[in-house]
Amino acid sequence: MPQVNTLPGTTDKRLAALLTLLSENATIVISGARIAREIGVSRSTVWRWVEQLRELGVRVKGQQLTGYFLEKVPDILTPDLVRKRMKGSLFGKRVFHFFKTDSTNRVAMELGYADEPEGAVVLAEEQTAGRGRAGRSWHSERGAGLYVTLLLRPKLSPVQAPLLTMLAGLSAHTAVLAQTGLSAELKWPNDLLLNGKKLGGILTEMHAEPNSVRFVIVGIGINVGQEKFPGEIAATATSLRKESGRLHSRLEVLVKLLSQFETDYNRFLREGAAYVVQRFELVSGFANGKRVKVDTGRETFVGMTAGLSADGLLIVKRDDGATTTVIAGDVSEVM
Ligand code: BTN
């Protein structure tokens, strides 16, 4: 199958160029004629796109006659900006950006099937059907969170793929610490928590043959700028803004996350599972000596966590005396 060049719904390159032009000249009025010339469209198209950007929440001031300027540089993850910051990296080659899509995991899956090479990054400002683990949804408010999926083609057996979820959790932990100074708790297998509330999560999906992975997609969601959350998650979710008391640039968090993930991924490929398992045990206070309730979907039990197995599964010493290795399930702390 030929490699995908454009995907329906990705941000038009010229619209992104308009945004870059305005951002690089923020607060300076640029005439519609100059914009039209520089990005190669008509003045009426410029006007139409400015309207579109306004609808997307970008604060563009001015009008057709006087020219336009940005009231505030928006924190939008345009592909140009991301590529520039990730130059030379595995994740600086192919960046697919959407103002709105259903799920970046769904898009990345499509790219995987279409033979897109390893390293593609799919980003959305907003997801209308963000996916969470165990069939849950992922709240994806426009411009507030980081919604990113990475396409990987590692030479791994399918049983090792879940280690990539833990690896992404570790990278997210490091990125958040570097950006904010906050040390997020890692809860096996895929939760990122601050003060016991959910800050982020990872959803890994794959396409595999019985003995080898064809591709894996790692979807990462981090709550960055949310001030509040709707109804059912209001009490259980949090964001970097809520926890640190200040607004952080999503671009900065993204660049730290991608750079860290690349380093961690390469070490995992070189050193194997032990690198991920040992680091996870070190960073996660959940992996050892925590009293937890485990719901595997088939049964529920209570016990103490007793470390991770060599391939990253959670070992729990149950109250009834048995030891169970949890392959998948919901783990919550019992106070
Ligand atoms: C979870 O904790 O339940 C996992 C949440 C994963 C959310 C991210 S946001 C980017 C990517 N696209 C999706 O649809 N889901 C993941």
CSV table of C-alpha atoms and ligand atoms in Angstrom, one decimal:
chain,number,residue,atom,x,y,z
A,1,MET,CA,0.0,0.0,0.0
A,2,PRO,CA,1.4,3.5,-0.8
A,3,GLN,CA,2.4,5.8,2.0
A,4,VAL,CA,-0.2,8.3,3.0
A,5,ASN,CA,0.5,11.9,1.9
A,6,THR,CA,-2.5,13.6,3.1
A,7,LEU,CA,-5.2,12.5,5.5
A,8,PRO,CA,-8.8,13.8,5.4
A,9,GLY,CA,-9.2,16.4,8.1
A,10,THR,CA,-5.5,17.2,8.7
A,11,THR,CA,-4.7,20.9,9.0
A,12,ASP,CA,-4.2,22.6,5.7
A,13,LYS,CA,-0.5,23.4,5.3
A,14,ARG,CA,-1.3,27.0,4.2
A,15,LEU,CA,-3.6,27.5,7.2
A,16,ALA,CA,-0.8,26.4,9.4
A,17,ALA,CA,1.5,28.8,7.5
A,18,LEU,CA,-0.9,31.6,8.2
A,19,LEU,CA,-0.8,30.8,11.9
A,20,THR,CA,3.0,30.7,11.9
A,21,LEU,CA,3.2,34.0,10.0
A,22,LEU,CA,0.8,35.7,12.5
A,23,SER,CA,2.6,34.1,15.5
A,24,GLU,CA,6.1,35.2,14.3
A,25,ASN,CA,4.8,38.7,14.0
A,26,ALA,CA,2.5,38.7,17.0
A,27,THR,CA,1.0,42.1,17.9
A,28,ILE,CA,2.2,43.6,14.6
A,29,VAL,CA,-0.5,44.3,12.0
A,30,ILE,CA,0.1,42.5,8.8
A,31,SER,CA,-1.9,43.5,5.8
A,32,GLY,CA,-4.2,40.9,4.1
A,33,ALA,CA,-2.3,41.5,0.9
A,34,ARG,CA,1.1,40.6,2.4
A,35,ILE,CA,-0.4,37.5,4.0
A,36,ALA,CA,-2.0,36.5,0.7
A,37,ARG,CA,1.3,37.0,-1.1
A,38,GLU,CA,3.4,35.1,1.4
A,39,ILE,CA,1.3,32.0,1.7
A,40,GLY,CA,0.1,32.0,-1.9
A,41,VAL,CA,-3.7,32.3,-1.6
A,42,SER,CA,-6.2,35.1,-2.5
A,43,ARG,CA,-7.1,37.9,0.0
A,44,SER,CA,-10.6,36.5,0.3
A,45,THR,CA,-9.2,33.1,1.3
A,46,VAL,CA,-7.1,34.8,4.0
A,47,TRP,CA,-10.3,36.4,5.3
A,48,ARG,CA,-12.1,33.1,5.3
A,49,TRP,CA,-9.2,31.4,7.1
A,50,VAL,CA,-9.0,34.2,9.7
A,51,GLU,CA,-12.7,33.5,10.4
A,52,GLN,CA,-11.9,29.8,10.7
A,53,LEU,CA,-9.1,30.5,13.1
A,54,ARG,CA,-11.4,32.7,15.2
A,55,GLU,CA,-14.0,29.9,15.4
A,56,LEU,CA,-11.2,27.6,16.6
A,57,GLY,CA,-10.6,30.0,19.5
A,58,VAL,CA,-7.5,31.8,18.1
A,59,ARG,CA,-7.6,35.5,19.0
A,60,VAL,CA,-7.0,37.2,15.6
A,61,LYS,CA,-7.7,40.9,15.7
A,62,GLY,CA,-8.2,43.3,12.8
A,63,GLN,CA,-10.1,43.1,9.6
A,64,GLN,CA,-9.6,42.8,5.8
A,65,LEU,CA,-9.0,46.5,5.2
A,66,THR,CA,-6.6,47.3,8.1
A,67,GLY,CA,-4.8,43.9,8.3
A,68,TYR,CA,-4.6,41.3,11.0
A,69,PHE,CA,-2.6,40.6,14.1
A,70,LEU,CA,-2.7,38.1,17.0
A,71,GLU,CA,-3.8,39.4,20.3
A,72,LYS,CA,-2.0,36.6,22.0
A,73,VAL,CA,0.3,33.9,20.6
A,74,PRO,CA,-1.8,30.7,20.7
A,75,ASP,CA,-0.4,27.5,22.1
A,76,ILE,CA,-1.3,25.5,19.0
A,77,LEU,CA,0.7,22.5,18.1
A,78,THR,CA,1.2,23.2,14.4
A,79,PRO,CA,3.3,20.7,12.5
A,80,ASP,CA,5.9,23.2,11.5
A,81,LEU,CA,6.6,24.3,15.0
A,82,VAL,CA,6.7,20.7,16.3
A,83,ARG,CA,9.0,19.6,13.5
A,84,LYS,CA,11.3,22.5,14.0
A,85,ARG,CA,11.6,21.7,17.7
A,86,MET,CA,12.1,18.0,17.1
A,87,LYS,CA,14.6,18.4,14.3
A,88,GLY,CA,16.9,15.3,13.9
A,89,SER,CA,14.6,13.2,16.1
A,90,LEU,CA,12.6,10.1,15.2
A,91,PHE,CA,9.5,12.2,16.0
A,92,GLY,CA,10.5,15.2,13.9
A,93,LYS,CA,9.8,13.8,10.5
A,94,ARG,CA,6.1,13.3,10.0
A,95,VAL,CA,3.6,15.2,12.1
A,96,PHE,CA,-0.1,15.0,11.4
A,97,HIS,CA,-2.1,17.8,13.0
A,98,PHE,CA,-5.9,18.1,13.4
A,99,PHE,CA,-7.8,20.9,14.9
A,100,LYS,CA,-10.5,18.3,15.5
A,101,THR,CA,-10.6,14.6,15.0
A,102,ASP,CA,-12.4,11.7,16.7
A,103,SER,CA,-9.3,10.0,18.1
A,104,THR,CA,-5.6,10.3,17.4
A,105,ASN,CA,-5.3,6.6,18.1
A,106,ARG,CA,-7.8,5.9,15.4
A,107,VAL,CA,-5.9,8.0,12.9
A,108,ALA,CA,-2.5,6.5,13.9
A,109,MET,CA,-4.0,3.0,13.5
A,110,GLU,CA,-5.0,3.9,9.9
A,111,LEU,CA,-1.5,5.2,9.2
A,112,GLY,CA,-0.1,2.0,10.6
A,113,TYR,CA,-2.2,-0.1,8.2
A,114,ALA,CA,-1.2,2.2,5.3
A,115,ASP,CA,2.5,1.4,5.8
A,116,GLU,CA,3.4,4.8,7.3
A,117,PRO,CA,7.0,4.5,8.6
A,118,GLU,CA,7.9,4.5,12.3
A,119,GLY,CA,8.0,7.8,14.1
A,120,ALA,CA,4.8,9.4,12.8
A,121,VAL,CA,3.2,11.7,15.4
A,122,VAL,CA,-0.6,12.4,15.3
A,123,LEU,CA,-1.7,15.5,17.3
A,124,ALA,CA,-5.2,16.9,17.9
A,125,GLU,CA,-6.3,20.2,19.5
A,126,GLU,CA,-9.6,18.4,20.3
A,127,GLN,CA,-10.9,14.9,20.1
A,128,THR,CA,-14.6,14.1,19.7
A,129,ALA,CA,-14.3,10.5,20.6
A,130,GLY,CA,-11.0,10.2,22.6
A,131,ARG,CA,-10.5,6.6,23.7
A,132,GLY,CA,-9.5,5.5,27.2
A,133,ARG,CA,-8.6,2.1,28.6
A,134,ALA,CA,-11.2,-0.6,29.0
A,135,GLY,CA,-13.6,1.0,26.5
A,136,ARG,CA,-13.8,4.3,28.5
A,137,SER,CA,-13.8,7.7,26.8
A,138,TRP,CA,-11.1,10.3,27.2
A,139,HIS,CA,-12.3,13.8,27.9
A,140,SER,CA,-10.5,16.0,25.3
A,141,GLU,CA,-11.4,19.7,25.7
A,142,ARG,CA,-10.1,21.9,22.8
A,143,GLY,CA,-6.6,23.3,23.3
A,144,ALA,CA,-6.5,22.3,27.0
A,145,GLY,CA,-4.8,18.9,27.0
A,146,LEU,CA,-2.1,17.1,25.0
A,147,TYR,CA,-3.7,14.4,22.8
A,148,VAL,CA,-0.9,12.7,20.9
A,149,THR,CA,-0.3,9.2,19.4
A,150,LEU,CA,3.0,7.8,18.2
A,151,LEU,CA,3.4,5.1,15.6
A,152,LEU,CA,6.1,2.6,16.3
A,153,ARG,CA,7.4,-0.5,14.5
A,154,PRO,CA,9.6,-2.2,17.1
A,155,LYS,CA,11.0,-5.7,16.6
A,156,LEU,CA,9.2,-7.2,19.6
A,157,SER,CA,7.0,-10.1,20.4
A,158,PRO,CA,3.3,-9.1,21.1
A,159,VAL,CA,3.7,-10.0,24.8
A,160,GLN,CA,6.3,-7.3,25.1
A,161,ALA,CA,4.2,-4.5,23.7
A,162,PRO,CA,2.5,-3.6,27.0
A,163,LEU,CA,5.9,-2.5,28.2
A,164,LEU,CA,5.6,0.4,25.8
A,165,THR,CA,2.7,1.7,27.9
A,166,MET,CA,4.8,1.6,31.0
A,167,LEU,CA,7.7,3.2,29.1
A,168,ALA,CA,5.4,6.0,27.9
A,169,GLY,CA,4.3,6.5,31.5
A,170,LEU,CA,7.9,6.9,32.6
A,171,SER,CA,8.6,9.4,29.8
A,172,ALA,CA,5.5,11.4,30.7
A,173,HIS,CA,6.6,11.4,34.4
A,174,THR,CA,10.0,12.8,33.5
A,175,ALA,CA,8.5,15.4,31.1
A,176,VAL,CA,6.1,16.6,33.7
A,177,LEU,CA,8.8,16.8,36.3
A,178,ALA,CA,11.1,18.8,34.0
A,179,GLN,CA,8.3,21.2,33.0
A,180,THR,CA,6.7,21.8,36.4
A,181,GLY,CA,8.8,20.3,39.2
A,182,LEU,CA,5.8,18.1,40.1
A,183,SER,CA,6.5,14.4,40.6
A,184,ALA,CA,3.5,12.5,39.2
A,185,GLU,CA,2.7,9.1,40.6
A,186,LEU,CA,2.7,6.2,38.1
A,187,LYS,CA,0.0,3.7,38.7
A,188,TRP,CA,0.4,0.4,37.0
A,189,PRO,CA,-0.2,-0.1,34.1
A,190,ASN,CA,-1.0,3.3,32.6
A,191,ASP,CA,-2.1,6.0,34.9
A,192,LEU,CA,-0.4,9.3,35.8
A,193,LEU,CA,-1.7,10.8,39.0
A,194,LEU,CA,-1.1,14.0,41.0
A,195,ASN,CA,-2.4,14.1,44.5
A,196,GLY,CA,-4.4,10.9,43.8
A,197,LYS,CA,-6.2,12.5,40.8
A,198,LYS,CA,-5.8,11.5,37.2
A,199,LEU,CA,-3.4,13.8,35.3
A,200,GLY,CA,-2.9,11.6,32.3
A,201,GLY,CA,-3.2,8.1,30.8
A,202,ILE,CA,-1.8,6.0,28.0
A,203,LEU,CA,-3.6,3.7,25.6
A,204,THR,CA,-1.4,1.3,23.6
A,205,GLU,CA,-2.9,-0.6,20.7
A,206,MET,CA,-1.2,-2.9,18.2
A,207,HIS,CA,-1.5,-4.9,15.1
A,208,ALA,CA,0.5,-8.2,15.4
A,209,GLU,CA,1.1,-11.6,13.9
A,210,PRO,CA,1.2,-14.5,16.5
A,211,ASN,CA,5.0,-14.0,17.0
A,212,SER,CA,5.8,-10.5,15.9
A,213,VAL,CA,4.4,-7.0,16.2
A,214,ARG,CA,3.6,-5.3,12.9
A,215,PHE,CA,3.0,-1.9,14.5
A,216,VAL,CA,2.2,-0.4,17.8
A,217,ILE,CA,0.5,2.9,18.5
A,218,VAL,CA,1.0,4.6,21.8
A,219,GLY,CA,-1.6,7.2,22.6
A,220,ILE,CA,-0.8,9.7,25.4
A,221,GLY,CA,-3.2,12.1,27.0
A,222,ILE,CA,-2.0,14.7,29.5
A,223,ASN,CA,-4.3,17.3,31.1
A,224,VAL,CA,-2.4,20.6,30.9
A,225,GLY,CA,-4.5,23.7,31.0
A,226,GLN,CA,-7.9,22.5,32.1
A,227,GLU,CA,-9.4,24.7,34.9
A,228,LYS,CA,-12.3,22.3,35.6
A,229,PHE,CA,-13.7,19.0,34.4
A,230,PRO,CA,-17.2,18.0,33.7
A,231,GLY,CA,-19.6,16.1,35.9
A,232,GLU,CA,-18.5,12.6,36.4
A,233,ILE,CA,-14.7,13.2,36.3
A,234,ALA,CA,-14.8,16.6,38.2
A,235,ALA,CA,-13.7,14.9,41.4
A,236,THR,CA,-11.2,12.5,40.0
A,237,ALA,CA,-9.3,14.4,37.3
A,238,THR,CA,-6.7,17.1,37.5
A,239,SER,CA,-4.4,19.2,35.3
A,240,LEU,CA,-0.9,20.7,35.5
A,241,ARG,CA,-2.6,24.1,35.7
A,242,LYS,CA,-4.7,23.0,38.7
A,243,GLU,CA,-1.8,21.4,40.5
A,244,SER,CA,0.9,24.0,39.8
A,245,GLY,CA,-1.2,27.1,39.8
A,246,ARG,CA,0.1,28.2,36.5
A,247,LEU,CA,-0.5,27.7,32.8
A,248,HIS,CA,2.1,25.6,31.0
A,249,SER,CA,2.7,25.6,27.3
A,250,ARG,CA,1.5,22.4,25.7
A,251,LEU,CA,4.2,22.7,23.1
A,252,GLU,CA,6.9,22.7,25.8
A,253,VAL,CA,5.3,19.6,27.5
A,254,LEU,CA,5.0,17.9,24.1
A,255,VAL,CA,8.7,18.5,23.1
A,256,LYS,CA,9.9,17.2,26.5
A,257,LEU,CA,7.7,14.2,26.2
A,258,LEU,CA,8.7,13.2,22.7
A,259,SER,CA,12.4,13.8,23.4
A,260,GLN,CA,12.3,11.7,26.6
A,261,PHE,CA,10.3,9.0,24.9
A,262,GLU,CA,12.8,8.7,22.1
A,263,THR,CA,15.7,8.3,24.6
A,264,ASP,CA,13.7,5.7,26.7
A,265,TYR,CA,12.5,3.8,23.6
A,266,ASN,CA,16.1,3.4,22.3
A,267,ARG,CA,17.3,2.2,25.7
A,268,PHE,CA,14.4,-0.3,25.9
A,269,LEU,CA,15.3,-1.7,22.4
A,270,ARG,CA,18.9,-2.0,23.4
A,271,GLU,CA,18.6,-3.2,26.9
A,272,GLY,CA,15.3,-5.1,26.9
A,273,ALA,CA,12.4,-5.4,29.3
A,274,ALA,CA,14.6,-5.1,32.5
A,275,TYR,CA,15.3,-1.4,31.8
A,276,VAL,CA,11.5,-0.6,31.8
A,277,VAL,CA,10.6,-2.9,34.7
A,278,GLN,CA,13.4,-1.7,37.0
A,279,ARG,CA,12.7,2.0,36.3
A,280,PHE,CA,9.0,1.5,36.8
A,281,GLU,CA,9.5,-0.2,40.1
A,282,LEU,CA,11.8,2.6,41.2
A,283,VAL,CA,9.5,5.5,40.2
A,284,SER,CA,6.1,3.9,41.0
A,285,GLY,CA,5.1,3.9,44.6
A,286,PHE,CA,2.3,1.5,43.6
A,287,ALA,CA,4.4,-1.4,42.4
A,288,ASN,CA,5.5,-2.5,45.9
A,289,GLY,CA,3.9,-2.6,49.3
A,290,LYS,CA,0.6,-0.8,48.4
A,291,ARG,CA,-2.7,-2.2,49.6
A,292,VAL,CA,-4.8,-2.4,46.5
A,293,LYS,CA,-8.1,-3.7,45.1
A,294,VAL,CA,-7.8,-5.4,41.8
A,295,ASP,CA,-10.6,-5.8,39.3
A,296,THR,CA,-9.6,-8.0,36.4
A,297,GLY,CA,-13.0,-8.1,34.9
A,298,ARG,CA,-13.4,-11.7,35.8
A,299,GLU,CA,-12.7,-11.3,39.6
A,300,THR,CA,-12.0,-8.8,42.2
A,301,PHE,CA,-9.6,-9.2,45.1
A,302,VAL,CA,-7.7,-7.2,47.7
A,303,GLY,CA,-4.0,-7.6,48.6
A,304,MET,CA,-0.5,-6.1,48.7
A,305,THR,CA,1.5,-5.2,45.6
A,306,ALA,CA,4.7,-7.2,45.5
A,307,GLY,CA,6.7,-5.9,42.5
A,308,LEU,CA,6.6,-6.6,38.8
A,309,SER,CA,7.4,-9.8,36.9
A,310,ALA,CA,10.2,-9.8,34.4
A,311,ASP,CA,7.8,-8.9,31.7
A,312,GLY,CA,6.2,-6.1,33.6
A,313,LEU,CA,3.1,-7.7,35.0
A,314,LEU,CA,1.9,-6.7,38.5
A,315,ILE,CA,2.4,-9.3,41.3
A,316,VAL,CA,-0.2,-9.1,44.1
A,317,LYS,CA,-0.1,-11.1,47.4
A,318,ARG,CA,-3.7,-11.6,48.1
A,319,ASP,CA,-5.3,-11.5,51.5
A,320,ASP,CA,-6.4,-15.1,51.0
A,321,GLY,CA,-2.7,-16.1,50.8
A,322,ALA,CA,-2.5,-16.7,47.1
A,323,THR,CA,-0.1,-14.8,44.8
A,324,THR,CA,-1.6,-13.5,41.5
A,325,THR,CA,0.2,-12.0,38.5
A,326,VAL,CA,-2.2,-9.4,37.1
A,327,ILE,CA,-2.1,-9.3,33.3
A,328,ALA,CA,-4.7,-6.5,32.9
A,329,GLY,CA,-7.2,-4.9,35.2
A,330,ASP,CA,-8.1,-1.9,37.3
A,331,VAL,CA,-6.0,-1.4,40.3
A,332,SER,CA,-7.0,1.1,43.0
A,333,GLU,CA,-5.5,1.9,46.3
A,334,VAL,CA,-7.3,0.7,49.4
A,335,MET,CA,-6.9,3.1,52.3
B,1,BTN,C1,-6.6,5.9,29.9
B,1,BTN,O1,-6.0,6.3,31.0
B,1,BTN,O2,-7.7,5.4,30.0
B,1,BTN,C2,-5.9,6.1,28.6
B,1,BTN,C3,-6.2,7.5,28.0
B,1,BTN,C4,-5.5,7.7,26.7
B,1,BTN,C5,-5.9,9.0,26.0
B,1,BTN,C6,-5.1,9.3,24.8
B,1,BTN,S1,-5.4,11.0,24.2
B,1,BTN,C7,-4.5,10.7,22.8
B,1,BTN,C8,-4.8,9.3,22.4
B,1,BTN,N1,-6.0,9.2,21.5
B,1,BTN,C9,-7.0,8.6,22.1
B,1,BTN,O3,-8.2,8.4,21.6
B,1,BTN,N2,-6.7,8.1,23.3
B,1,BTN,C10,-5.3,8.5,23.6
